[in-house]
Amino acid sequence: MLRIPLMTYFLHGIGAVDWKWRTVPQKSACFALRNNISAWPAGIGLGGSSNINGMIYFRGNIQGFDTIANSTGNDAWSMTNMLEIFKEIEDYHGYFTDSKAHGRGGRLSIEKSHLHQCSIQLLRAAQELGYKIRDPNTNGPITDGFAPMDFYLKNGRRWSAFDGYLSDIIDTRQTLTIRKYATVTKVLLDDTNRAYGVEYIQNGVTRVALASKEVILSAGSIQSAKLLMLSGIGPKDHLKELGVSY
């Protein structure tokens, strides 16, 4: 089911592949939802949310990258630099063929979607109103317009982060160890607050993995923040309220 694009939204809410996060009741949003609570799907398994997301290929707002570069003083985040990285990781076979904006041969397979007749008419209507049909992932500064969307697909099937980066090395990369059915519960810190490993639970047993150089958290926007707080990193009053040492 994970491979079939049409099944995407049927996967949301299935405990085997979705963490099934829910927001707290909203005061100014989600009025059409029961108790003003919104579902926040998040993927479980190798590949994470790329196993259950909508597969739309969208790099993000161009000005956003330049804003990060300016606020941090780090030009590595500028869109000029990021564009070369995007081109390097793409294997692009989408609607927009400008070689200055897209690359071939990378690990992330990008393909055209099948346009429904309704979508075709919407694009025509946008043109009649004076909007441009444009690549949403090109280097600005103009970012308004309409576009047929490209997707993370290969031969019409879902192409996840696991497919792109792990599937062909999982059994051969000697420096890679994967612990299945394991959930990290804490980042281990020494007396100088330097991370030296993580604590995790696997099949009901608490285990420890030690780092020789660094610990990288890549657990999504919710789980990464949760892990930091479980490790004593976060708002002091909130940690104290939850009985977490810091």
CSV table of C-alpha atoms in Angstrom, one decimal:
chain,number,residue,atom,x,y,z
A,1,MET,CA,0.0,0.0,0.0
A,2,LEU,CA,2.8,2.4,0.8
A,3,ARG,CA,4.0,2.3,-2.9
A,4,ILE,CA,0.6,3.3,-4.4
A,5,PRO,CA,0.2,7.1,-4.6
A,6,LEU,CA,-3.6,6.9,-4.5
A,7,MET,CA,-3.5,5.2,-1.1
A,8,THR,CA,-1.7,8.1,0.6
A,9,TYR,CA,-4.7,9.5,2.5
A,10,PHE,CA,-6.0,6.0,3.5
A,11,LEU,CA,-2.7,5.5,5.3
A,12,HIS,CA,-3.2,8.4,7.7
A,13,GLY,CA,-4.5,7.2,11.1
A,14,ILE,CA,-3.2,3.6,10.7
A,15,GLY,CA,-1.0,3.0,13.8
A,16,ALA,CA,1.5,0.7,12.0
A,17,VAL,CA,2.7,3.6,9.8
A,18,ASP,CA,1.4,6.8,11.4
A,19,TRP,CA,2.2,8.3,14.8
A,20,LYS,CA,-1.3,9.8,14.7
A,21,TRP,CA,-0.4,13.1,16.5
A,22,ARG,CA,-3.3,15.4,17.4
A,23,THR,CA,-3.2,19.1,18.3
A,24,VAL,CA,-4.7,20.5,21.4
A,25,PRO,CA,-8.2,22.1,20.8
A,26,GLN,CA,-7.6,25.3,18.8
A,27,LYS,CA,-9.3,28.6,19.8
A,28,SER,CA,-8.9,30.4,16.5
A,29,ALA,CA,-8.6,27.6,14.0
A,30,CYS,CA,-9.9,24.1,13.0
A,31,PHE,CA,-13.6,25.2,13.3
A,32,ALA,CA,-14.7,22.5,10.9
A,33,LEU,CA,-13.1,19.7,12.9
A,34,ARG,CA,-14.5,17.9,15.8
A,35,ASN,CA,-13.5,19.7,19.1
A,36,ASN,CA,-11.3,22.0,17.0
A,37,ILE,CA,-8.6,19.3,17.0
A,38,SER,CA,-6.5,18.7,13.9
A,39,ALA,CA,-4.7,15.5,13.0
A,40,TRP,CA,-0.9,15.7,12.3
A,41,PRO,CA,0.1,12.6,10.5
A,42,ALA,CA,3.8,11.6,10.9
A,43,GLY,CA,5.3,8.5,9.3
A,44,ILE,CA,6.7,5.5,11.3
A,45,GLY,CA,9.5,3.3,9.8
A,46,LEU,CA,12.5,3.6,7.6
A,47,GLY,CA,11.8,6.7,5.5
A,48,GLY,CA,9.7,8.4,8.1
A,49,SER,CA,7.0,10.7,6.8
A,50,SER,CA,8.1,10.2,3.2
A,51,ASN,CA,6.3,6.9,3.5
A,52,ILE,CA,2.8,8.5,3.9
A,53,ASN,CA,3.1,12.1,2.8
A,54,GLY,CA,1.4,13.6,-0.3
A,55,MET,CA,4.7,13.3,-2.3
A,56,ILE,CA,4.5,16.8,-3.7
A,57,TYR,CA,8.0,18.1,-4.7
A,58,PHE,CA,8.3,21.6,-3.4
A,59,ARG,CA,11.6,23.1,-2.2
A,60,GLY,CA,10.1,25.9,-0.1
A,61,ASN,CA,9.9,29.6,-0.5
A,62,ILE,CA,12.9,31.1,-2.2
A,63,GLN,CA,13.1,34.2,-0.1
A,64,GLY,CA,13.0,32.0,3.0
A,65,PHE,CA,16.4,30.6,2.3
A,66,ASP,CA,17.9,34.1,1.7
A,67,THR,CA,16.3,35.2,5.0
A,68,ILE,CA,18.0,32.4,6.9
A,69,ALA,CA,21.3,33.3,5.2
A,70,ASN,CA,21.0,36.9,6.2
A,71,SER,CA,19.8,36.3,9.7
A,72,THR,CA,22.6,33.8,10.5
A,73,GLY,CA,25.3,35.4,8.4
A,74,ASN,CA,25.9,32.1,6.7
A,75,ASP,CA,25.7,32.3,2.9
A,76,ALA,CA,25.5,28.5,2.7
A,77,TRP,CA,21.8,28.9,3.3
A,78,SER,CA,21.3,31.3,0.4
A,79,MET,CA,19.1,30.1,-2.5
A,80,THR,CA,22.1,30.5,-4.9
A,81,ASN,CA,24.0,27.9,-2.9
A,82,MET,CA,21.0,25.7,-2.1
A,83,LEU,CA,20.0,25.5,-5.7
A,84,GLU,CA,23.2,23.6,-6.5
A,85,ILE,CA,22.5,21.2,-3.7
A,86,PHE,CA,18.9,20.6,-4.9
A,87,LYS,CA,20.2,20.0,-8.4
A,88,GLU,CA,22.7,17.5,-7.1
A,89,ILE,CA,20.2,15.4,-5.2
A,90,GLU,CA,17.5,15.4,-8.0
A,91,ASP,CA,16.8,12.9,-10.7
A,92,TYR,CA,14.3,15.2,-12.3
A,93,HIS,CA,11.8,14.1,-14.9
A,94,GLY,CA,9.0,16.6,-14.2
A,95,TYR,CA,7.1,19.3,-16.0
A,96,PHE,CA,9.8,21.9,-16.1
A,97,THR,CA,13.0,21.1,-18.1
A,98,ASP,CA,15.3,24.0,-17.4
A,99,SER,CA,18.7,22.5,-16.7
A,100,LYS,CA,19.7,25.6,-14.8
A,101,ALA,CA,17.0,24.9,-12.3
A,102,HIS,CA,16.9,21.1,-12.1
A,103,GLY,CA,19.4,18.2,-12.1
A,104,ARG,CA,19.5,14.6,-13.3
A,105,GLY,CA,21.1,11.5,-11.8
A,106,GLY,CA,20.6,12.3,-8.1
A,107,ARG,CA,19.0,10.0,-5.5
A,108,LEU,CA,15.6,11.7,-5.3
A,109,SER,CA,13.4,10.7,-8.2
A,110,ILE,CA,11.0,13.4,-9.4
A,111,GLU,CA,8.3,12.7,-11.9
A,112,LYS,CA,5.2,14.3,-13.5
A,113,SER,CA,1.8,13.7,-12.0
A,114,HIS,CA,-1.2,12.6,-14.1
A,115,LEU,CA,-3.2,15.7,-14.6
A,116,HIS,CA,-6.9,15.3,-14.1
A,117,GLN,CA,-9.1,17.3,-16.6
A,118,CYS,CA,-10.2,19.5,-13.8
A,119,SER,CA,-6.6,20.5,-13.1
A,120,ILE,CA,-6.1,21.3,-16.7
A,121,GLN,CA,-9.1,23.6,-16.8
A,122,LEU,CA,-7.9,25.3,-13.6
A,123,LEU,CA,-4.5,26.1,-15.2
A,124,ARG,CA,-6.2,27.5,-18.2
A,125,ALA,CA,-8.5,29.6,-16.1
A,126,ALA,CA,-5.4,31.0,-14.2
A,127,GLN,CA,-3.8,31.9,-17.5
A,128,GLU,CA,-7.0,33.7,-18.6
A,129,LEU,CA,-6.8,35.8,-15.4
A,130,GLY,CA,-3.2,36.8,-16.3
A,131,TYR,CA,-1.3,34.4,-14.1
A,132,LYS,CA,1.8,32.6,-15.3
A,133,ILE,CA,2.2,28.8,-15.4
A,134,ARG,CA,5.6,28.6,-13.8
A,135,ASP,CA,8.0,26.2,-12.1
A,136,PRO,CA,7.3,26.7,-8.3
A,137,ASN,CA,10.9,25.6,-7.6
A,138,THR,CA,12.9,28.1,-9.7
A,139,ASN,CA,15.1,30.9,-8.3
A,140,GLY,CA,12.8,34.0,-7.9
A,141,PRO,CA,12.3,36.7,-7.1
A,142,ILE,CA,8.7,36.3,-8.4
A,143,THR,CA,7.1,33.4,-6.7
A,144,ASP,CA,3.4,33.8,-7.6
A,145,GLY,CA,1.7,31.8,-10.3
A,146,PHE,CA,0.2,28.4,-11.0
A,147,ALA,CA,1.8,25.1,-11.8
A,148,PRO,CA,1.2,21.4,-12.4
A,149,MET,CA,2.9,19.7,-9.5
A,150,ASP,CA,5.8,17.3,-9.6
A,151,PHE,CA,6.0,14.4,-7.2
A,152,TYR,CA,8.5,12.1,-5.5
A,153,LEU,CA,7.7,9.1,-7.8
A,154,LYS,CA,9.7,6.6,-9.8
A,155,ASN,CA,7.9,4.7,-12.6
A,156,GLY,CA,4.6,6.0,-11.1
A,157,ARG,CA,5.2,4.6,-7.6
A,158,ARG,CA,6.1,6.4,-4.4
A,159,TRP,CA,9.8,7.2,-4.0
A,160,SER,CA,10.6,7.6,-0.3
A,161,ALA,CA,13.8,8.8,1.5
A,162,PHE,CA,14.5,5.2,2.2
A,163,ASP,CA,14.3,4.3,-1.4
A,164,GLY,CA,16.6,7.1,-2.4
A,165,TYR,CA,19.3,6.8,0.3
A,166,LEU,CA,19.1,3.5,2.2
A,167,SER,CA,17.6,0.7,0.1
A,168,ASP,CA,20.8,0.1,-2.0
A,169,ILE,CA,23.3,0.2,0.9
A,170,ILE,CA,21.4,-1.2,3.8
A,171,ASP,CA,23.1,-4.6,3.5
A,172,THR,CA,26.5,-3.5,2.4
A,173,ARG,CA,27.5,-0.3,4.2
A,174,GLN,CA,29.7,-1.5,7.1
A,175,THR,CA,29.4,1.9,8.9
A,176,LEU,CA,25.6,1.7,9.0
A,177,THR,CA,23.7,0.0,11.7
A,178,ILE,CA,19.9,0.2,11.8
A,179,ARG,CA,17.9,-0.8,14.9
A,180,LYS,CA,14.4,-1.8,13.9
A,181,TYR,CA,11.4,-1.5,16.3
A,182,ALA,CA,13.5,0.9,18.5
A,183,THR,CA,12.3,4.2,20.0
A,184,VAL,CA,14.8,6.7,21.3
A,185,THR,CA,13.7,8.0,24.7
A,186,LYS,CA,16.6,10.3,25.8
A,187,VAL,CA,19.8,12.0,24.6
A,188,LEU,CA,22.6,11.3,27.1
A,189,LEU,CA,24.6,14.3,28.3
A,190,ASP,CA,27.8,14.4,30.2
A,191,ASP,CA,28.7,16.9,33.0
A,192,THR,CA,29.6,19.6,30.4
A,193,ASN,CA,26.2,19.1,28.6
A,194,ARG,CA,27.9,17.4,25.7
A,195,ALA,CA,25.8,14.7,24.0
A,196,TYR,CA,27.6,11.3,24.0
A,197,GLY,CA,24.9,8.9,23.1
A,198,VAL,CA,21.2,8.0,23.2
A,199,GLU,CA,19.0,5.8,25.3
A,200,TYR,CA,16.4,3.7,23.4
A,201,ILE,CA,13.8,1.0,24.0
A,202,GLN,CA,13.8,-2.1,21.7
A,203,ASN,CA,11.4,-4.9,22.2
A,204,GLY,CA,10.7,-3.7,25.7
A,205,VAL,CA,14.4,-3.6,26.7
A,206,THR,CA,16.2,-0.3,27.5
A,207,ARG,CA,19.5,0.0,25.6
A,208,VAL,CA,22.2,2.6,25.0
A,209,ALA,CA,24.0,3.6,21.8
A,210,LEU,CA,27.2,5.6,22.3
A,211,ALA,CA,28.6,8.2,19.8
A,212,SER,CA,32.2,8.5,18.9
A,213,LYS,CA,31.7,12.0,17.4
A,214,GLU,CA,28.2,13.5,17.5
A,215,VAL,CA,24.5,12.8,18.0
A,216,ILE,CA,22.2,14.0,15.3
A,217,LEU,CA,18.4,14.3,16.0
A,218,SER,CA,16.3,13.8,12.9
A,219,ALA,CA,12.9,12.8,14.4
A,220,GLY,CA,10.7,15.4,12.9
A,221,SER,CA,9.3,18.6,14.2
A,222,ILE,CA,7.4,17.0,17.1
A,223,GLN,CA,9.6,14.1,18.1
A,224,SER,CA,12.9,16.0,18.0
A,225,ALA,CA,11.5,18.7,20.3
A,226,LYS,CA,10.0,16.0,22.6
A,227,LEU,CA,13.4,14.2,22.8
A,228,LEU,CA,15.2,17.4,23.7
A,229,MET,CA,12.7,18.0,26.6
A,230,LEU,CA,12.9,14.4,27.7
A,231,SER,CA,16.7,14.9,27.9
A,232,GLY,CA,16.3,18.0,30.1
A,233,ILE,CA,16.7,20.6,27.3
A,234,GLY,CA,13.8,23.0,27.1
A,235,PRO,CA,11.6,25.5,29.0
A,236,LYS,CA,12.7,25.2,32.7
A,237,ASP,CA,9.2,25.6,34.1
A,238,HIS,CA,7.6,23.1,31.7
A,239,LEU,CA,10.3,20.5,32.4
A,240,LYS,CA,9.8,21.0,36.2
A,241,GLU,CA,6.0,20.6,35.8
A,242,LEU,CA,6.6,17.3,34.0
A,243,GLY,CA,9.1,16.1,36.5
A,244,VAL,CA,12.0,16.0,34.0
A,245,SER,CA,15.4,16.7,35.5
A,246,TYR,CA,17.5,19.4,33.8
